[in-house]
Amino acid sequence: MAAMVSTYLTPSSKPSAAASPPQFAGLRRSLSTSHSFFHSVNSHTLRSSNRPTRGIVAMAGSGKFFVGGNWKCNGTKDSIKQLVSDLNSATLEPDVDVVVGPPFVYIDQVKNSLTDRIEIAAQNSWIGKGGAFTGEISAEQLKDIGCKWVILGHSERRHVIGEDDQFIGKKAAYALGQDLGVIACIGELLEEREAGKTWDNIVIAYEPVWAIGTGKVASPEQAQEVHVAVRDWLAKNVSAEVASKTRIIYGGSVNAGNSADLAKKEDIDGFLVGGASLKGSDFATIINSVTAKKVAA
Ligand code: PEP
């Protein structure tokens, strides 16, 4: 890490850690409540996917391993130039979908300099078409500049900025309707329900708030337990097919040292990474932790 210190971005602010541990036992009970993100999303028909099934063994779902880097509100033109250069020269396993989320103002710079191997996510989008909404960015604008994804429902948007499930659900539904992929973040308070038609463009990120930016990573067993519960919920409330193909990724203090152990768990289909995505070599190690799945049978 030392050699890269001048080249990566220093996170400027982190949410404070929640004091309490995750309430895994409560998750199933909370899953049956009404209205919200999934409900809004389900009212939209999404494009279908021809995602191939892979030969990776320690994986309950059929979706490709997925690693997203959320750069949050960090960076300068220079530091981002260096980070992009590090990512462009990193050797990445082929069977991983890789996405990075720069701040809006640097998306164009990143789009024009980053390898096509890595797709770009925005960190937010508006609930509908653009217009008189000062400070907002529309899904159409994101598509116009080449974004394929948007991160929605991140705990910092929920707990620092105050977005609720319903608002996030509207954003997700609109973004999906515009053919953007959505990285939908959920925490311990998942309160969702009811079936949808297609979920092909949704990646669910389980991010315990106490683990985000705190250095306190969930144990592989803790994360696996929640991922199984989410997949179970999808199977019961949506369909077995959706449960199988939806990527359920983990976020919260993932780093180059702990990603392989997490990746070995069969319901962990990838990662959403904050701090460690700001250092190219560490992010590449996390992406390549897909290899841990291949030997974990
Ligand atoms: C995040 O903010 O989504 C996140 C997972 O951050 P970190 O990896 O720094 O905990």
Coordinates of N, CA, C and O in Angstrom, one line a residue, residues 83-258:
L83 N -5.4 6.6 -10.4 CA -6.2 5.4 -10.1 C -6.7 4.7 -11.4 O -6.6 3.4 -11.5
V84 N -7.1 5.4 -12.4 CA -7.5 4.8 -13.6 C -6.3 4.1 -14.3 O -6.4 3.0 -14.8
S85 N -5.1 4.8 -14.2 CA -4.0 4.2 -14.8 C -3.6 2.8 -14.1 O -3.3 1.8 -14.7
D86 N -3.7 2.8 -12.8 CA -3.5 1.6 -12.0 C -4.5 0.5 -12.4 O -4.1 -0.7 -12.6
L87 N -5.7 0.9 -12.6 CA -6.7 -0.1 -12.9 C -6.5 -0.6 -14.4 O -6.6 -1.8 -14.7
N88 N -6.1 0.3 -15.3 CA -5.9 -0.1 -16.6 C -4.7 -1.1 -16.8 O -4.7 -2.0 -17.6
S89 N -3.8 -1.0 -15.9 CA -2.6 -1.9 -16.0 C -2.8 -3.1 -15.1 O -1.9 -4.0 -15.1
A90 N -3.8 -3.2 -14.3 CA -4.0 -4.4 -13.4 C -4.4 -5.6 -14.2 O -5.1 -5.5 -15.3
T91 N -4.0 -6.8 -13.8 CA -4.5 -8.0 -14.4 C -5.7 -8.5 -13.7 O -5.6 -8.7 -12.5
L92 N -6.8 -8.6 -14.4 CA -8.1 -8.9 -13.7 C -8.6 -10.3 -14.3 O -8.5 -10.5 -15.5
E93 N -9.1 -11.1 -13.4 CA -9.7 -12.3 -13.8 C -10.8 -12.0 -14.8 O -11.6 -11.1 -14.6
P94 N -11.0 -12.9 -15.8 CA -12.0 -12.6 -16.8 C -13.4 -12.8 -16.3 O -14.3 -12.1 -16.8
D95 N -13.6 -13.7 -15.4 CA -15.0 -14.0 -15.1 C -15.6 -13.2 -13.9 O -16.2 -13.8 -13.0
V96 N -15.4 -11.9 -14.0 CA -15.9 -11.0 -13.0 C -16.4 -9.8 -13.7 O -15.8 -9.2 -14.5
D97 N -17.6 -9.4 -13.3 CA -18.1 -8.1 -13.8 C -17.6 -7.0 -12.8 O -17.8 -7.1 -11.6
V98 N -16.9 -6.0 -13.4 CA -16.3 -5.0 -12.6 C -16.9 -3.6 -12.9 O -17.0 -3.2 -14.1
V99 N -17.2 -2.9 -11.9 CA -17.9 -1.6 -12.1 C -17.2 -0.6 -11.1 O -16.9 -1.0 -9.9
V100 N -16.9 0.6 -11.5 CA -16.5 1.7 -10.5 C -17.4 2.9 -10.6 O -18.0 3.2 -11.6
G101 N -17.6 3.5 -9.4 CA -18.5 4.6 -9.3 C -17.8 5.9 -8.9 O -17.6 6.2 -7.7
P102 N -17.3 6.7 -9.9 CA -16.6 7.9 -9.6 C -17.7 9.0 -9.2 O -18.9 8.8 -9.5
P103 N -17.2 10.1 -8.6 CA -18.1 11.2 -8.4 C -18.6 11.7 -9.8 O -17.9 11.6 -10.7
F104 N -19.8 12.2 -9.8 CA -20.4 12.7 -11.1 C -19.4 13.5 -11.9 O -19.3 13.3 -13.1
V105 N -18.8 14.5 -11.3 CA -18.0 15.4 -12.1 C -16.8 14.8 -12.7 O -16.2 15.4 -13.7
Y106 N -16.4 13.6 -12.3 CA -15.3 12.9 -12.9 C -15.7 11.7 -13.9 O -14.8 11.1 -14.4
I107 N -17.0 11.5 -14.0 CA -17.4 10.4 -14.8 C -16.9 10.5 -16.2 O -16.4 9.5 -16.8
D108 N -17.0 11.7 -16.8 CA -16.5 11.8 -18.2 C -15.0 11.5 -18.3 O -14.6 10.8 -19.2
Q109 N -14.3 12.1 -17.4 CA -12.8 11.8 -17.4 C -12.6 10.3 -17.3 O -11.7 9.8 -18.1
V110 N -13.3 9.6 -16.4 CA -13.0 8.2 -16.3 C -13.5 7.5 -17.5 O -12.8 6.6 -18.0
K111 N -14.6 7.8 -18.0 CA -15.2 7.2 -19.2 C -14.2 7.3 -20.4 O -14.0 6.3 -21.1
N112 N -13.5 8.4 -20.5 CA -12.6 8.6 -21.6 C -11.2 8.0 -21.4 O -10.4 8.0 -22.3
S113 N -10.9 7.5 -20.2 CA -9.6 7.0 -20.0 C -9.6 5.6 -19.4 O -8.5 4.9 -19.5
L114 N -10.7 5.1 -18.9 CA -10.7 3.8 -18.3 C -10.9 2.7 -19.3 O -11.7 2.9 -20.3
T115 N -10.2 1.6 -19.2 CA -10.5 0.4 -20.0 C -12.0 0.0 -20.1 O -12.7 0.1 -19.1
D116 N -12.4 -0.4 -21.3 CA -13.8 -0.9 -21.4 C -14.1 -2.1 -20.6 O -15.2 -2.5 -20.5
R117 N -13.1 -2.7 -20.1 CA -13.2 -3.9 -19.3 C -14.0 -3.6 -18.0 O -14.6 -4.5 -17.4
I118 N -13.9 -2.3 -17.6 CA -14.6 -1.9 -16.4 C -15.7 -1.0 -16.7 O -15.5 0.0 -17.5
E119 N -16.9 -1.2 -16.2 CA -18.0 -0.3 -16.5 C -18.2 0.7 -15.4 O -17.6 0.6 -14.4
I120 N -19.0 1.7 -15.8 CA -19.1 2.9 -14.9 C -20.5 3.0 -14.3 O -21.5 2.9 -14.9
A121 N -20.5 3.3 -13.0 CA -21.7 3.6 -12.2 C -21.7 5.0 -11.8 O -20.7 5.5 -11.4
A122 N -22.9 5.6 -11.7 CA -23.1 6.8 -11.0 C -23.4 6.5 -9.6 O -23.8 5.3 -9.3
Q123 N -23.3 7.4 -8.7 CA -23.6 7.2 -7.3 C -25.0 7.6 -6.9 O -25.4 7.5 -5.7
N124 N -25.8 8.1 -7.8 CA -27.2 8.5 -7.5 C -27.8 8.8 -8.8 O -27.2 9.1 -9.8
S125 N -29.2 8.8 -8.9 CA -29.9 9.4 -10.0 C -31.3 9.9 -9.5 O -31.7 9.4 -8.5
W126 N -31.9 10.7 -10.3 CA -33.1 11.3 -9.9 C -34.3 10.3 -10.1 O -34.1 9.3 -10.8
I127 N -35.4 10.6 -9.5 CA -36.6 9.7 -9.6 C -37.3 9.7 -10.9 O -38.2 8.8 -11.1
G128 N -37.0 10.6 -11.8 CA -37.7 10.7 -13.0 C -36.9 11.4 -14.1 O -35.7 11.5 -14.0
K129 N -37.7 11.9 -15.1 CA -37.0 12.6 -16.2 C -36.5 13.9 -15.6 O -36.9 14.5 -14.6
G130 N -35.4 14.4 -16.3 CA -34.8 15.7 -15.8 C -35.7 16.9 -16.0 O -36.8 16.8 -16.5
G131 N -35.3 18.0 -15.5 CA -36.1 19.2 -15.6 C -35.7 20.2 -14.5 O -34.5 20.3 -14.2
A132 N -36.7 20.8 -13.8 CA -36.4 21.8 -12.8 C -36.1 21.1 -11.5 O -36.9 21.2 -10.5
F133 N -35.0 20.4 -11.4 CA -34.6 19.7 -10.1 C -33.2 20.1 -9.8 O -32.3 19.3 -10.1
T134 N -33.0 21.2 -9.3 CA -31.6 21.7 -9.1 C -30.7 20.7 -8.3 O -31.1 20.2 -7.3
G135 N -29.6 20.5 -8.9 CA -28.6 19.6 -8.3 C -28.8 18.1 -8.6 O -27.9 17.3 -8.2
E136 N -29.8 17.8 -9.3 CA -30.0 16.4 -9.6 C -29.5 16.0 -10.9 O -29.2 16.8 -11.8
I137 N -29.3 14.7 -11.1 CA -28.8 14.1 -12.4 C -29.8 13.1 -12.9 O -30.2 12.2 -12.0
S138 N -30.2 13.1 -14.1 CA -31.2 12.1 -14.5 C -30.6 10.9 -15.1 O -29.4 10.9 -15.5
A139 N -31.4 9.8 -15.1 CA -30.9 8.6 -15.7 C -30.6 8.7 -17.1 O -29.6 8.2 -17.6
E140 N -31.4 9.6 -17.8 CA -31.1 9.8 -19.2 C -29.7 10.4 -19.4 O -29.0 10.1 -20.4
Q141 N -29.4 11.4 -18.5 CA -28.1 12.0 -18.6 C -26.9 11.0 -18.4 O -25.9 11.1 -19.0
L142 N -27.2 10.2 -17.4 CA -26.1 9.2 -17.1 C -25.9 8.3 -18.3 O -24.8 8.0 -18.7
K143 N -27.0 7.9 -18.9 CA -26.8 7.0 -20.1 C -26.1 7.8 -21.2 O -25.3 7.3 -21.9
D144 N -26.4 9.1 -21.3 CA -25.9 9.9 -22.4 C -24.3 10.0 -22.3 O -23.6 10.1 -23.3
I145 N -23.8 9.9 -21.0 CA -22.4 10.0 -20.9 C -21.7 8.6 -20.8 O -20.5 8.5 -20.4
G146 N -22.5 7.6 -21.0 CA -21.9 6.2 -21.0 C -21.9 5.5 -19.7 O -21.3 4.4 -19.6
C147 N -22.7 5.9 -18.8 CA -22.9 5.1 -17.5 C -23.8 3.9 -17.8 O -24.8 4.1 -18.4
K148 N -23.4 2.8 -17.2 CA -24.2 1.6 -17.4 C -25.0 1.3 -16.1 O -25.9 0.5 -16.1
W149 N -24.5 1.8 -15.0 CA -25.0 1.4 -13.7 C -25.3 2.7 -12.8 O -24.7 3.7 -13.1
V150 N -26.1 2.5 -11.8 CA -26.2 3.5 -10.8 C -26.3 2.8 -9.4 O -27.0 1.7 -9.3
I151 N -25.6 3.3 -8.4 CA -25.7 2.8 -7.0 C -26.9 3.5 -6.3 O -26.9 4.8 -6.3
L152 N -27.8 2.8 -5.8 CA -29.0 3.4 -5.1 C -29.2 2.8 -3.8 O -29.0 1.6 -3.6
G153 N -29.6 3.7 -2.9 CA -30.0 3.2 -1.5 C -28.8 3.0 -0.6 O -28.9 2.3 0.4
H154 N -27.6 3.5 -1.0 CA -26.5 3.4 -0.1 C -26.8 3.9 1.3 O -27.5 4.9 1.4
S155 N -26.2 3.4 2.3 CA -26.6 3.8 3.7 C -26.2 5.3 3.9 O -26.9 5.9 4.7
E156 N -25.2 5.8 3.2 CA -24.9 7.2 3.4 C -26.1 8.1 2.8 O -26.4 9.1 3.3
R157 N -26.7 7.6 1.7 CA -27.8 8.3 1.2 C -29.0 8.2 2.1 O -29.8 9.1 2.3
R158 N -29.2 7.0 2.7 CA -30.3 6.8 3.6 C -30.1 7.6 4.9 O -31.0 8.3 5.4
H159 N -28.9 7.4 5.5 CA -28.8 7.8 6.9 C -28.2 9.2 7.1 O -28.4 9.9 8.1
V160 N -27.4 9.6 6.1 CA -26.8 11.0 6.2 C -27.8 12.0 5.4 O -28.1 13.1 5.9
I161 N -28.3 11.5 4.3 CA -29.0 12.5 3.5 C -30.5 12.3 3.7 O -31.3 13.2 3.4
G162 N -31.0 11.1 4.2 CA -32.3 11.0 4.6 C -33.3 10.3 3.6 O -34.5 10.5 3.7
E163 N -32.7 9.7 2.6 CA -33.6 9.0 1.6 C -34.3 7.8 2.2 O -33.6 7.1 3.0
D164 N -35.5 7.6 1.9 CA -36.2 6.4 2.5 C -36.5 5.4 1.4 O -36.2 5.6 0.2
D165 N -37.0 4.2 1.8 CA -37.2 3.1 0.8 C -38.0 3.5 -0.3 O -37.8 3.1 -1.5
Q166 N -39.1 4.3 -0.1 CA -40.0 4.6 -1.1 C -39.4 5.5 -2.2 O -39.5 5.2 -3.4
F167 N -38.6 6.4 -1.7 CA -37.9 7.3 -2.6 C -36.8 6.6 -3.4 O -36.7 6.7 -4.6
I168 N -36.1 5.7 -2.7 CA -35.1 4.9 -3.4 C -35.8 4.0 -4.4 O -35.2 3.8 -5.5
G169 N -36.9 3.4 -4.0 CA -37.6 2.5 -4.9 C -38.0 3.2 -6.2 O -37.9 2.7 -7.3
K170 N -38.5 4.5 -6.1 CA -38.8 5.3 -7.3 C -37.6 5.5 -8.2 O -37.7 5.4 -9.4
K171 N -36.5 5.8 -7.5 CA -35.3 6.0 -8.3 C -34.9 4.8 -9.0 O -34.5 4.8 -10.2
A172 N -35.0 3.7 -8.3 CA -34.5 2.4 -8.9 C -35.4 2.0 -10.1 O -35.0 1.6 -11.1
A173 N -36.7 2.2 -9.9 CA -37.7 1.8 -10.9 C -37.4 2.7 -12.2 O -37.4 2.2 -13.3
Y174 N -37.2 4.0 -11.9 CA -37.0 4.8 -13.1 C -35.7 4.5 -13.8 O -35.6 4.4 -15.0
A175 N -34.6 4.3 -13.0 CA -33.3 3.9 -13.6 C -33.4 2.6 -14.4 O -32.9 2.5 -15.5
L176 N -34.1 1.7 -13.8 CA -34.3 0.4 -14.5 C -35.1 0.6 -15.8 O -34.7 0.0 -16.9
G177 N -36.1 1.4 -15.7 CA -36.9 1.7 -16.9 C -36.1 2.3 -18.0 O -36.4 2.3 -19.2
Q178 N -35.0 3.0 -17.6 CA -34.1 3.6 -18.6 C -33.0 2.7 -19.0 O -32.0 3.1 -19.6
D179 N -33.1 1.5 -18.6 CA -32.1 0.5 -19.0 C -30.7 0.6 -18.3 O -29.7 0.2 -18.8
L180 N -30.7 1.3 -17.2 CA -29.5 1.3 -16.4 C -29.5 0.1 -15.4 O -30.6 -0.3 -15.0
G181 N -28.3 -0.5 -15.1 CA -28.3 -1.5 -14.1 C -28.3 -0.8 -12.7 O -27.8 0.3 -12.6
V182 N -28.9 -1.4 -11.8 CA -29.0 -0.8 -10.4 C -28.3 -1.7 -9.4 O -28.5 -2.9 -9.3
I183 N -27.4 -1.0 -8.7 CA -26.7 -1.7 -7.5 C -27.5 -1.2 -6.3 O -27.4 -0.1 -5.9
A184 N -28.4 -2.1 -5.8 CA -29.4 -1.7 -4.8 C -28.8 -2.1 -3.5 O -28.6 -3.3 -3.2
C185 N -28.6 -1.1 -2.6 CA -28.0 -1.4 -1.3 C -29.0 -1.6 -0.2 O -30.0 -0.8 -0.1
I186 N -28.9 -2.6 0.5 CA -29.8 -2.8 1.7 C -29.0 -3.0 2.9 O -27.8 -3.4 2.9
G187 N -29.6 -2.7 4.0 CA -28.9 -2.9 5.3 C -29.6 -3.8 6.2 O -30.4 -4.7 5.7
E188 N -29.5 -3.6 7.5 CA -30.2 -4.5 8.4 C -31.7 -4.3 8.4 O -32.5 -5.1 8.9
L189 N -32.2 -3.2 7.8 CA -33.6 -2.8 7.9 C -34.4 -3.2 6.7 O -35.4 -2.6 6.4
L190 N -33.9 -4.2 6.0 CA -34.6 -4.6 4.8 C -36.1 -4.8 5.0 O -36.5 -5.6 5.9
E191 N -37.0 -4.1 4.3 CA -38.4 -4.2 4.5 C -39.0 -4.2 3.1 O -39.4 -3.2 2.6
E192 N -39.1 -5.4 2.5 CA -39.5 -5.4 1.1 C -40.4 -6.6 0.9 O -40.7 -7.4 1.8
R193 N -41.0 -6.6 -0.3 CA -41.9 -7.7 -0.6 C -42.2 -7.9 -2.0 O -41.8 -7.2 -2.9
E194 N -43.0 -9.0 -2.2 CA -43.7 -9.3 -3.5 C -43.0 -9.3 -4.8 O -42.0 -8.6 -5.1
A195 N -43.5 -10.2 -5.5 CA -42.8 -10.6 -6.8 C -42.7 -9.6 -7.9 O -43.6 -8.7 -8.0
G196 N -41.8 -9.8 -8.7 CA -41.6 -8.9 -9.9 C -41.5 -9.8 -11.2 O -41.4 -11.0 -11.1
K197 N -41.4 -9.1 -12.3 CA -41.3 -9.9 -13.5 C -39.8 -10.3 -13.8 O -39.5 -11.4 -13.8
T198 N -39.0 -9.3 -14.0 CA -37.6 -9.7 -14.2 C -36.7 -8.8 -13.3 O -36.9 -7.6 -13.1
W199 N -35.7 -9.4 -12.9 CA -34.7 -8.8 -12.0 C -33.3 -8.7 -12.6 O -32.3 -8.6 -11.9
D200 N -33.3 -8.8 -13.9 CA -32.0 -9.0 -14.5 C -31.0 -7.9 -14.3 O -29.8 -8.1 -14.4
N201 N -31.5 -6.7 -14.1 CA -30.6 -5.6 -14.0 C -30.3 -5.2 -12.6 O -29.8 -4.1 -12.4
I202 N -30.7 -6.0 -11.7 CA -30.5 -5.6 -10.3 C -29.4 -6.5 -9.6 O -29.4 -7.7 -9.7
V203 N -28.5 -5.8 -9.0 CA -27.5 -6.4 -8.1 C -27.8 -5.9 -6.7 O -27.9 -4.8 -6.5
I204 N -28.0 -6.9 -5.8 CA -28.3 -6.4 -4.4 C -27.1 -6.4 -3.6 O -26.3 -7.4 -3.5
A205 N -26.8 -5.3 -3.0 CA -25.6 -5.2 -2.1 C -26.1 -5.2 -0.6 O -26.8 -4.3 -0.2
Y206 N -25.7 -6.3 0.1 CA -25.9 -6.3 1.5 C -24.8 -5.6 2.2 O -23.6 -6.0 2.1
E207 N -25.1 -4.4 2.9 CA -24.1 -3.6 3.5 C -24.5 -3.3 4.9 O -25.2 -2.3 5.2
P208 N -24.1 -4.1 5.9 CA -24.4 -3.7 7.3 C -23.8 -2.4 7.6 O -22.6 -2.1 7.4
V209 N -24.6 -1.5 8.2 CA -24.1 -0.1 8.3 C -22.9 -0.1 9.3 O -22.0 0.7 9.1
W210 N -22.9 -1.0 10.2 CA -21.8 -1.0 11.2 C -20.4 -1.4 10.6 O -19.4 -1.2 11.2
A211 N -20.5 -1.9 9.4 CA -19.3 -2.4 8.7 C -18.7 -1.4 7.7 O -17.6 -1.5 7.2
I212 N -19.6 -0.4 7.3 CA -19.2 0.5 6.2 C -18.2 1.5 6.7 O -18.5 2.3 7.6
G213 N -17.0 1.4 6.1 CA -16.0 2.4 6.5 C -15.4 2.3 7.9 O -14.8 3.3 8.3
T214 N -15.7 1.2 8.5 CA -15.3 1.1 10.0 C -14.1 0.2 10.2 O -13.5 0.2 11.2
G215 N -13.7 -0.6 9.2 CA -12.7 -1.6 9.4 C -13.2 -2.8 10.0 O -12.5 -3.8 10.2
K216 N -14.5 -2.8 10.4 CA -15.1 -4.0 11.0 C -15.9 -4.8 10.0 O -17.0 -4.5 9.8
V217 N -15.2 -5.7 9.4 CA -15.9 -6.5 8.3 C -16.8 -7.6 9.0 O -16.5 -8.1 10.0
A218 N -17.9 -7.9 8.3 CA -18.7 -9.0 8.8 C -17.9 -10.3 8.6 O -17.1 -10.3 7.6
S219 N -18.1 -11.2 9.4 CA -17.4 -12.5 9.2 C -18.0 -13.2 8.0 O -19.2 -12.9 7.6
P220 N -17.3 -14.0 7.3 CA -17.9 -14.7 6.2 C -19.2 -15.4 6.6 O -20.1 -15.4 5.8
E221 N -19.2 -16.0 7.8 CA -20.4 -16.7 8.2 C -21.6 -15.7 8.4 O -22.7 -16.0 8.1
Q222 N -21.3 -14.5 9.0 CA -22.4 -13.5 9.2 C -22.9 -13.1 7.9 O -24.1 -13.0 7.7
A223 N -22.0 -12.8 6.9 CA -22.5 -12.3 5.6 C -23.2 -13.4 4.9 O -24.3 -13.2 4.4
Q224 N -22.7 -14.6 4.9 CA -23.4 -15.7 4.3 C -24.8 -15.9 4.8 O -25.7 -16.2 4.1
E225 N -24.9 -15.8 6.1 CA -26.2 -16.0 6.8 C -27.3 -15.0 6.2 O -28.4 -15.4 5.9
V226 N -26.9 -13.8 6.0 CA -27.8 -12.8 5.5 C -28.1 -13.0 4.0 O -29.2 -12.9 3.5
H227 N -27.0 -13.3 3.3 CA -27.2 -13.5 1.9 C -28.1 -14.7 1.6 O -28.9 -14.7 0.7
V228 N -28.0 -15.8 2.4 CA -28.9 -16.9 2.3 C -30.3 -16.4 2.5 O -31.3 -16.8 1.8
A229 N -30.5 -15.6 3.6 CA -31.8 -15.1 3.9 C -32.4 -14.3 2.8 O -33.6 -14.4 2.4
V230 N -31.6 -13.5 2.2 CA -32.1 -12.6 1.0 C -32.4 -13.5 -0.2 O -33.5 -13.4 -0.8
R231 N -31.5 -14.5 -0.4 CA -31.8 -15.4 -1.6 C -33.1 -16.2 -1.3 O -33.9 -16.4 -2.2
D232 N -33.2 -16.7 -0.1 CA -34.5 -17.4 0.3 C -35.7 -16.5 0.1 O -36.7 -17.0 -0.4
W233 N -35.6 -15.3 0.5 CA -36.7 -14.4 0.4 C -37.0 -14.2 -1.1 O -38.2 -14.2 -1.5
L234 N -36.0 -14.1 -1.9 CA -36.3 -13.9 -3.4 C -37.0 -15.2 -3.9 O -37.9 -15.1 -4.7
A235 N -36.5 -16.3 -3.4 CA -37.1 -17.6 -3.9 C -38.6 -17.7 -3.5 O -39.4 -18.1 -4.3
K236 N -38.9 -17.3 -2.3 CA -40.2 -17.4 -1.8 C -41.2 -16.4 -2.4 O -42.3 -16.6 -2.7
N237 N -40.6 -15.2 -2.5 CA -41.5 -14.0 -2.9 C -41.4 -13.6 -4.4 O -42.3 -12.9 -4.8
V238 N -40.4 -14.0 -5.0 CA -40.3 -13.7 -6.5 C -40.3 -15.0 -7.3 O -41.3 -15.4 -7.7
S239 N -39.1 -15.7 -7.3 CA -39.1 -17.0 -8.0 C -37.8 -17.7 -7.8 O -36.8 -17.0 -7.4
A240 N -37.7 -18.9 -7.9 CA -36.5 -19.7 -7.8 C -35.5 -19.2 -8.8 O -34.3 -19.1 -8.5
E241 N -35.9 -18.9 -10.0 CA -35.0 -18.4 -11.0 C -34.4 -17.1 -10.7 O -33.2 -16.9 -10.8
V242 N -35.2 -16.2 -10.2 CA -34.7 -14.9 -9.8 C -33.7 -15.0 -8.6 O -32.6 -14.4 -8.6
A243 N -34.1 -15.9 -7.7 CA -33.2 -16.1 -6.5 C -31.8 -16.6 -7.0 O -30.8 -16.3 -6.5
S244 N -31.8 -17.5 -8.0 CA -30.6 -18.0 -8.5 C -29.8 -17.0 -9.3 O -28.6 -17.0 -9.1
K245 N -30.4 -16.2 -10.1 CA -29.6 -15.4 -11.0 C -29.3 -14.0 -10.4 O -28.4 -13.3 -10.9
T246 N -29.9 -13.6 -9.3 CA -29.6 -12.3 -8.8 C -28.3 -12.3 -8.0 O -28.1 -13.1 -7.1
R247 N -27.4 -11.4 -8.4 CA -26.1 -11.3 -7.7 C -26.4 -10.6 -6.3 O -26.9 -9.5 -6.3
I248 N -26.0 -11.3 -5.2 CA -26.1 -10.7 -3.9 C -24.7 -10.4 -3.4 O -23.9 -11.4 -3.2
I249 N -24.3 -9.2 -3.4 CA -22.9 -8.9 -3.1 C -22.8 -8.3 -1.7 O -23.8 -7.7 -1.2
Y250 N -21.6 -8.4 -1.1 CA -21.4 -7.9 0.3 C -20.6 -6.6 0.2 O -19.6 -6.5 -0.5
G251 N -20.9 -5.7 1.1 CA -20.1 -4.4 1.2 C -20.0 -4.1 2.7 O -20.9 -4.3 3.5
G252 N -18.8 -3.6 3.0 CA -18.5 -3.2 4.4 C -17.1 -3.6 4.8 O -16.9 -4.8 5.2
S253 N -16.2 -2.7 4.6 CA -14.8 -3.0 5.0 C -14.1 -4.2 4.3 O -13.3 -4.9 4.9
V254 N -14.6 -4.4 3.1 CA -13.9 -5.4 2.3 C -12.5 -4.9 1.9 O -12.4 -3.7 1.5
N255 N -11.5 -5.7 2.0 CA -10.2 -5.3 1.6 C -9.4 -6.4 1.0 O -10.0 -7.6 0.9
A256 N -8.2 -6.1 0.5 CA -7.4 -7.2 -0.2 C -7.1 -8.4 0.7 O -6.9 -9.5 0.2
G257 N -7.2 -8.2 2.0 CA -6.8 -9.3 2.9 C -8.0 -10.1 3.3 O -7.8 -11.3 3.7
N258 N -9.2 -9.6 3.2 CA -10.3 -10.4 3.7 C -11.3 -10.9 2.6 O -12.2 -11.7 2.8

